[in-house]
Coordinates of C-alpha atoms in Angstrom, one line a residue:
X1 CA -15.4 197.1 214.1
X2 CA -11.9 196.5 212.9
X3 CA -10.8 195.2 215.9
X4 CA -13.7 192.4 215.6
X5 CA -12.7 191.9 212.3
X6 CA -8.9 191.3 213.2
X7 CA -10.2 189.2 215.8
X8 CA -12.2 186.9 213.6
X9 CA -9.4 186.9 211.1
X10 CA -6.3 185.6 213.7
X11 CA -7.9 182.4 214.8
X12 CA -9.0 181.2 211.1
X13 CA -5.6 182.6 209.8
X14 CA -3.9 180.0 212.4
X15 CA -6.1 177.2 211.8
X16 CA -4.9 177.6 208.0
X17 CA -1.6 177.2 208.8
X18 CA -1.9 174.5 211.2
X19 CA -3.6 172.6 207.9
X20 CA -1.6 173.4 205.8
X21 CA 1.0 172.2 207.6
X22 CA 0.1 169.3 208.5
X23 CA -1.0 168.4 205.0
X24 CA 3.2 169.2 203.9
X25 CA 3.8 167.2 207.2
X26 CA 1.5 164.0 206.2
X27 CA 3.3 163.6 202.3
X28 CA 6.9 163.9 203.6
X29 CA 7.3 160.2 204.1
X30 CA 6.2 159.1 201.6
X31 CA 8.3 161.6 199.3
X32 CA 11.5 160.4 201.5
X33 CA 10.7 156.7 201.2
X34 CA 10.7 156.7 197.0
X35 CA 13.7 159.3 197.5
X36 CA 16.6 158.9 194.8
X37 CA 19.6 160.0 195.6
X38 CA 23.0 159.7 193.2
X39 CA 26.7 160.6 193.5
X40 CA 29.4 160.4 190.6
X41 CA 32.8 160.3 190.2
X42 CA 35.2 159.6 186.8
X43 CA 34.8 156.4 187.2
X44 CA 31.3 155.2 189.3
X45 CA 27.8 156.6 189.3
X46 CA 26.2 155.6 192.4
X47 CA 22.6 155.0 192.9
X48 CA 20.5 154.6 196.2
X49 CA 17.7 155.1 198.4
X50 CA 19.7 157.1 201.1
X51 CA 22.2 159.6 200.8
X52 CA 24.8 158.4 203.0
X53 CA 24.9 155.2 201.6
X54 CA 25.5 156.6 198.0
X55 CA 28.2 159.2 199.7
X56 CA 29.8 155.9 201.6
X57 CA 29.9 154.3 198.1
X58 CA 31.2 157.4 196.2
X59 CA 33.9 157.8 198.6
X60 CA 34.7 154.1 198.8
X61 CA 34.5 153.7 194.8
X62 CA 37.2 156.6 194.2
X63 CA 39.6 155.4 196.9
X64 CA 39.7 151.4 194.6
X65 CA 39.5 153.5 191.4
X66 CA 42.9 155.3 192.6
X67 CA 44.0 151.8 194.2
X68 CA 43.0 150.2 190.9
X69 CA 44.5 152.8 188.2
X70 CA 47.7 152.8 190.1
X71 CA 48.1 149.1 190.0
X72 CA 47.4 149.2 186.4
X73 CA 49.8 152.0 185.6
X74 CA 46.6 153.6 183.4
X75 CA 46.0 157.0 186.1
X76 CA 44.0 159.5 184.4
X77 CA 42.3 156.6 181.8
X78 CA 39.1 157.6 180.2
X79 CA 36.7 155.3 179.6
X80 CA 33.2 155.8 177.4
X81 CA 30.7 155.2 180.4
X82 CA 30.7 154.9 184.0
X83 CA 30.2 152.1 186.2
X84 CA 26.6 152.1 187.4
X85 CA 26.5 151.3 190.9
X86 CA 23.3 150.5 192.4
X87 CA 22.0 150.3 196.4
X88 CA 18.7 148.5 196.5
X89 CA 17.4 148.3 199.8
X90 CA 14.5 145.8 199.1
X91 CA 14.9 143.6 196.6
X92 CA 13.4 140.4 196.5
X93 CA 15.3 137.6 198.9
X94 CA 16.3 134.9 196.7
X95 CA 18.5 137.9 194.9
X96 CA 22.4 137.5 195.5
X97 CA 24.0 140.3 198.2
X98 CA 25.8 141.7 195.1
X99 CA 25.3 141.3 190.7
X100 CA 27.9 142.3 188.1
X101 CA 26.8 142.7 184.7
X102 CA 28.3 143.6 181.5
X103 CA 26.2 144.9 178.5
X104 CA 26.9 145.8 175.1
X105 CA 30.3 147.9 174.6
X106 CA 31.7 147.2 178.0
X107 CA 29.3 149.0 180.2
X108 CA 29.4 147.0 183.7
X109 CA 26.6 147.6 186.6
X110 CA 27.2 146.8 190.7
X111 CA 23.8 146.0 191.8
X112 CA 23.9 145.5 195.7
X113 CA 21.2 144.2 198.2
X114 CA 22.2 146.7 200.6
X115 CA 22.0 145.4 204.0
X116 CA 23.8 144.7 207.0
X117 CA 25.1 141.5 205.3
X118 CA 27.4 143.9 203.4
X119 CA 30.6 144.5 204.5
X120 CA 33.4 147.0 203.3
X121 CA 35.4 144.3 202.0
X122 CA 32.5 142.2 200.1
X123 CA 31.8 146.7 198.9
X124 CA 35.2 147.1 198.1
X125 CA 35.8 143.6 196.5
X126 CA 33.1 143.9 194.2
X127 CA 33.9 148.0 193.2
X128 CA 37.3 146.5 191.9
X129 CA 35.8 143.3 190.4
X130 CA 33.8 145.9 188.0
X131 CA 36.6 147.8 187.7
X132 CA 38.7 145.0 186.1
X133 CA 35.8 143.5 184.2
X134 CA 35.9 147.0 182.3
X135 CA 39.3 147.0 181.8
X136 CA 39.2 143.8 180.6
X137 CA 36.7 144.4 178.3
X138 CA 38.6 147.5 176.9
X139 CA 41.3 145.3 176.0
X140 CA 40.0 141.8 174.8
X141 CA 36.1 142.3 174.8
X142 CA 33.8 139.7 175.7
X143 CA 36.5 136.7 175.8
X144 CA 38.8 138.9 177.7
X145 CA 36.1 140.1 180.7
X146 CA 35.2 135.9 180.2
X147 CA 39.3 135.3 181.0
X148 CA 39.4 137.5 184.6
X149 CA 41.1 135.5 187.0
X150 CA 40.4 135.9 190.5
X151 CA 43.9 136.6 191.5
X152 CA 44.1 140.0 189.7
X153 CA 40.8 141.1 191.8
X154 CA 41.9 139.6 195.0
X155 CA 45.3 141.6 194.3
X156 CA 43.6 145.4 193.8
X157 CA 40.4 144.3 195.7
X158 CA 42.4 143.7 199.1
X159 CA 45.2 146.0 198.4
X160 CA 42.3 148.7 198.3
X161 CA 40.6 147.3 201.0
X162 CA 43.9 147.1 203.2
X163 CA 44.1 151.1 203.0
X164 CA 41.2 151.2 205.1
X165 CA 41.9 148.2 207.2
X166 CA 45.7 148.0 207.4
X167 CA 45.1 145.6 210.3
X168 CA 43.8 143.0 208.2
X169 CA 46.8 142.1 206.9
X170 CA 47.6 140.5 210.1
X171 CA 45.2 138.4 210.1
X172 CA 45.9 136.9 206.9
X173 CA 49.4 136.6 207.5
X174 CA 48.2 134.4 210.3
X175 CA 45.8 132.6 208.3
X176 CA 48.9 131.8 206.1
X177 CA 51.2 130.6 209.0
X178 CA 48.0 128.2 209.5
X179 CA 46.6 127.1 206.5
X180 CA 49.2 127.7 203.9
X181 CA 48.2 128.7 200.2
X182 CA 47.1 126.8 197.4
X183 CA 49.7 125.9 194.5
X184 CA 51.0 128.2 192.3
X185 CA 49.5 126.9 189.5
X186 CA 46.0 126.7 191.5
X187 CA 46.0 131.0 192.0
X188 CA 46.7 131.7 188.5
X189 CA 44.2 129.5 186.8
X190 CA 41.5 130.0 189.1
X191 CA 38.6 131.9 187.7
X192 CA 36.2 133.8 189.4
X193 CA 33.9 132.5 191.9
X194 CA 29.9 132.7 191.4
X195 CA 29.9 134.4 194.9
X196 CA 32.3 136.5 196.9
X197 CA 33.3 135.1 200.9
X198 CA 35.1 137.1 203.1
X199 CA 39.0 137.0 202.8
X200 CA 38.9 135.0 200.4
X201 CA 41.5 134.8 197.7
X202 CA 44.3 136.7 199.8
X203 CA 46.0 134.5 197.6
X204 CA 46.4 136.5 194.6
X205 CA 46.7 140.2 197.0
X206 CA 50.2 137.7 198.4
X207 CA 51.2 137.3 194.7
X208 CA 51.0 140.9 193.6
X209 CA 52.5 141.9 196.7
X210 CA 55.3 139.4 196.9
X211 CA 56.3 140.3 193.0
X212 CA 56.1 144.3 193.6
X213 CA 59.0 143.6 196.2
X214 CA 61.4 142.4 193.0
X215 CA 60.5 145.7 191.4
X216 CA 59.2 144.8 188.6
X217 CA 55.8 145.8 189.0
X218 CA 55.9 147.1 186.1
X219 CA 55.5 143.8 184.3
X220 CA 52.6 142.8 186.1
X221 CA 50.2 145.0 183.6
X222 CA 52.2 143.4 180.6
X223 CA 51.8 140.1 182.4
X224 CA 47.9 140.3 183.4
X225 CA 46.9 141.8 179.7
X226 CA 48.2 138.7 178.6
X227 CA 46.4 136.6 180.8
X228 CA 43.3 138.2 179.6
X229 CA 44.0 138.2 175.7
X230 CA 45.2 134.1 176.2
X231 CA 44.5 132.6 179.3
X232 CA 47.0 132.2 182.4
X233 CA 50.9 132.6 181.3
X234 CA 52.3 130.3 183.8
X235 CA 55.4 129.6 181.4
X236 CA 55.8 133.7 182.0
X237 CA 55.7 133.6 185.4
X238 CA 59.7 133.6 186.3
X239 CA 60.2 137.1 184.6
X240 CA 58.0 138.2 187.1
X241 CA 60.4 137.8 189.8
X242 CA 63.8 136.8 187.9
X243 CA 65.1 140.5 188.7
X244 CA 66.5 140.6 192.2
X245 CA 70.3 138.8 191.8
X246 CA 71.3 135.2 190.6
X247 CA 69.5 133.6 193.4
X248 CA 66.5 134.5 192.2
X249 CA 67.2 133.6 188.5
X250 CA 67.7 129.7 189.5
X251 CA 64.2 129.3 191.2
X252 CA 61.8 127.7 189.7
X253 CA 58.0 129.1 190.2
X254 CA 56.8 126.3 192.5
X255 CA 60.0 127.0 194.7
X256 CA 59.5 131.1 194.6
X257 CA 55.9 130.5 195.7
X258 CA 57.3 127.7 198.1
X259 CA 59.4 130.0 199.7
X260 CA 56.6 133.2 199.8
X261 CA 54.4 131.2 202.2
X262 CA 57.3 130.3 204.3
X263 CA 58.6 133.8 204.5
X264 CA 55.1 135.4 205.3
X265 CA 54.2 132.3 207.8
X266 CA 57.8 133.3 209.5
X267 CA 56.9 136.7 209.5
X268 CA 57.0 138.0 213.2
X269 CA 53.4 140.2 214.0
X270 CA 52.7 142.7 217.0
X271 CA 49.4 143.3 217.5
X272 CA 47.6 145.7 219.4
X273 CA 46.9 146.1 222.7
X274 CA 43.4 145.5 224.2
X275 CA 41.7 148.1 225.2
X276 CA 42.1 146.3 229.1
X277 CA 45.8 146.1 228.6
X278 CA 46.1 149.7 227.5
X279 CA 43.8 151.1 229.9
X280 CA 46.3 149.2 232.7
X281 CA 49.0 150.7 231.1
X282 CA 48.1 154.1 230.8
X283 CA 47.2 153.8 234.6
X284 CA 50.3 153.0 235.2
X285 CA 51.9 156.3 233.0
X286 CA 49.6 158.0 235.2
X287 CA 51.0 157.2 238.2
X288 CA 52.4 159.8 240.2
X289 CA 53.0 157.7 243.6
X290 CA 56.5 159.2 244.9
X291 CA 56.6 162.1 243.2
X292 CA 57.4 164.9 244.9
X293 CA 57.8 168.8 244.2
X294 CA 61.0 170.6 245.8
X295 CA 58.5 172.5 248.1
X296 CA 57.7 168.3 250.0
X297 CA 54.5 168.4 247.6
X298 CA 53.4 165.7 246.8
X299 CA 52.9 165.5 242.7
X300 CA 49.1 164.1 242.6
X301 CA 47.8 164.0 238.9
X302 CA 48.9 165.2 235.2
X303 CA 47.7 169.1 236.2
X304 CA 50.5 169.0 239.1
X305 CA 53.2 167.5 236.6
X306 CA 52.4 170.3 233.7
X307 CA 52.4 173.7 236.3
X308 CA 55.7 172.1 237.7
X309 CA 57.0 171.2 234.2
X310 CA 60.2 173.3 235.0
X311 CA 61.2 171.2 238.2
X312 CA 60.7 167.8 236.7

């Protein structure tokens, strides 16, 4: 009698569980599709509708917050909120790829229409350009976040962005060589444009690198919290890069700038090889033609070279 019991019971005990899991099994998706996930860091809180997106962004925002609070000379600055970063897979489509805000006491939002259309350097661009809006707010409010010029967030913007792409620079040292750069008068007046392009304003990254190279990076905080509290300070500019000998001293701004573009569009570049080239080349190392062992051997591959290392 027990065993008829037990043999009821197993079937409809099975049957439950098969249910049961398929009724866990059925709500999964839609628990994963209105999924939030959220990183944070001292200086970004990341929103999004994935988790390796927001742990992309997390990691991306601390490497321009480093980038950024370096530049500045303000490392280990504490600011009253965070900047709220968010990752909106479908928005509606007449929305911009990326929106920066600023509310009441400085608080400045990111909100991306994460896609394929975004790229690490439109990401890291616009990570810095909230960075600097903050800043700016911190020192001048309103006006001050108003006064931003584009040059200071192409400057920590691509210098950030170059850490992770060191081969861009390159490229825009070719794009100099070609096109040239605007005036000097043009990059430091210039605000900032409604919409971010791609390599655009490398500009203001030559300027800020160019000055650091005088060492006087120091000034260039000084310099930009002035450009903030008053506009551009282009009758400033020559202290910027006055420090390295007498030569220096007689330049005037348009000539300095004159003879930046000329240096970087002189500059020699070695690129990489292709990946045809170096395979070729490689080949070639691995060529063992000729070779031969003190026994009349012939050396045939890398194996034969490391067992005879001691006869090479």
């Amino acid at each position: 009698m027990h065993a008829s019991f037990a043999g009821r019971m197993v079937p409809r005990l099975w049957w439950a569980l098969l249910i049961t899991v398929s009724i866990f099994a059925s709500d999964e998706p839609a628990e994963s599709k209105n999924a939030i996930f959220s990183e944070r860091n001292a200086q970004y809180e990341i929103v999004a509708q994935d988790r390796r997106s927001a742990q992309f962004v997390h990691e991306l925002s601390e490497s321009v917050a480093g980038t950024a609070a370096r530049m500045l000379g303000e490392r280990g600055a504490v600011y009253p909120t965070r900047i709220l970063v968010t990752l909106q897979e479908l928005p509606p489509e007449d929305q911009p790829l990326v929106r920066l805000t600023v509310a009441e006491r400085g608080s400045v939002r990111v909100d991306f229409r994460w896609s394929n259309a975004v790229d690490l350097e439109l990401t890291t661009q616009a990570l810095a350009h909230a960075y600097l809006l903050r800043y700016a707010y911190s020192i001048g409010g309103d006006e001050a976040a108003a006064r931003l010029p584009e040059w200071a967030v192409s400057a920590i913007g691509q210098h950030a962005y170059l850490l992770l792409r060191p081969a861009m620079q390159i490229a825009w040292m070719e794009a100099v060589a070609e096109s040239g750069l605007s005036d000097l008068t043009t990059v430091l007046t210039r605000p900032m444009p409604s919409e971010y392009s791609r390599g655009a304003g490398i500009a203001g990254y030559w300027f800020w690198n160019q000055v650091r190279k005088y060492q006087t990076a120091n000034l260039m905080r000084p310099y930009l919290q002035a450009c903030l509290l008053r506009g551009p300070q282009l009758e400033s500019i020559e202290q910027l890069y006055a420090q390295n000998g007498p030569e220096a001293t007689t330049m005037a701004p348009d000539e300095w700038w004159q003879l930046v573009i000329e240096t970087i569009a002189s500059t020699d570049v070695n690129r990489y090889e292709s990946l045809a080239s170096s395979q070729e080349w490689i080949g070639l190392l691995s060529e063992f033609k000729g070779l031969t062992l003190s026994n009349g051997a012939e050396m045939k591959n890398l194996k034969d070279l490391w067992m005879n290392r001691k006869e090479v």
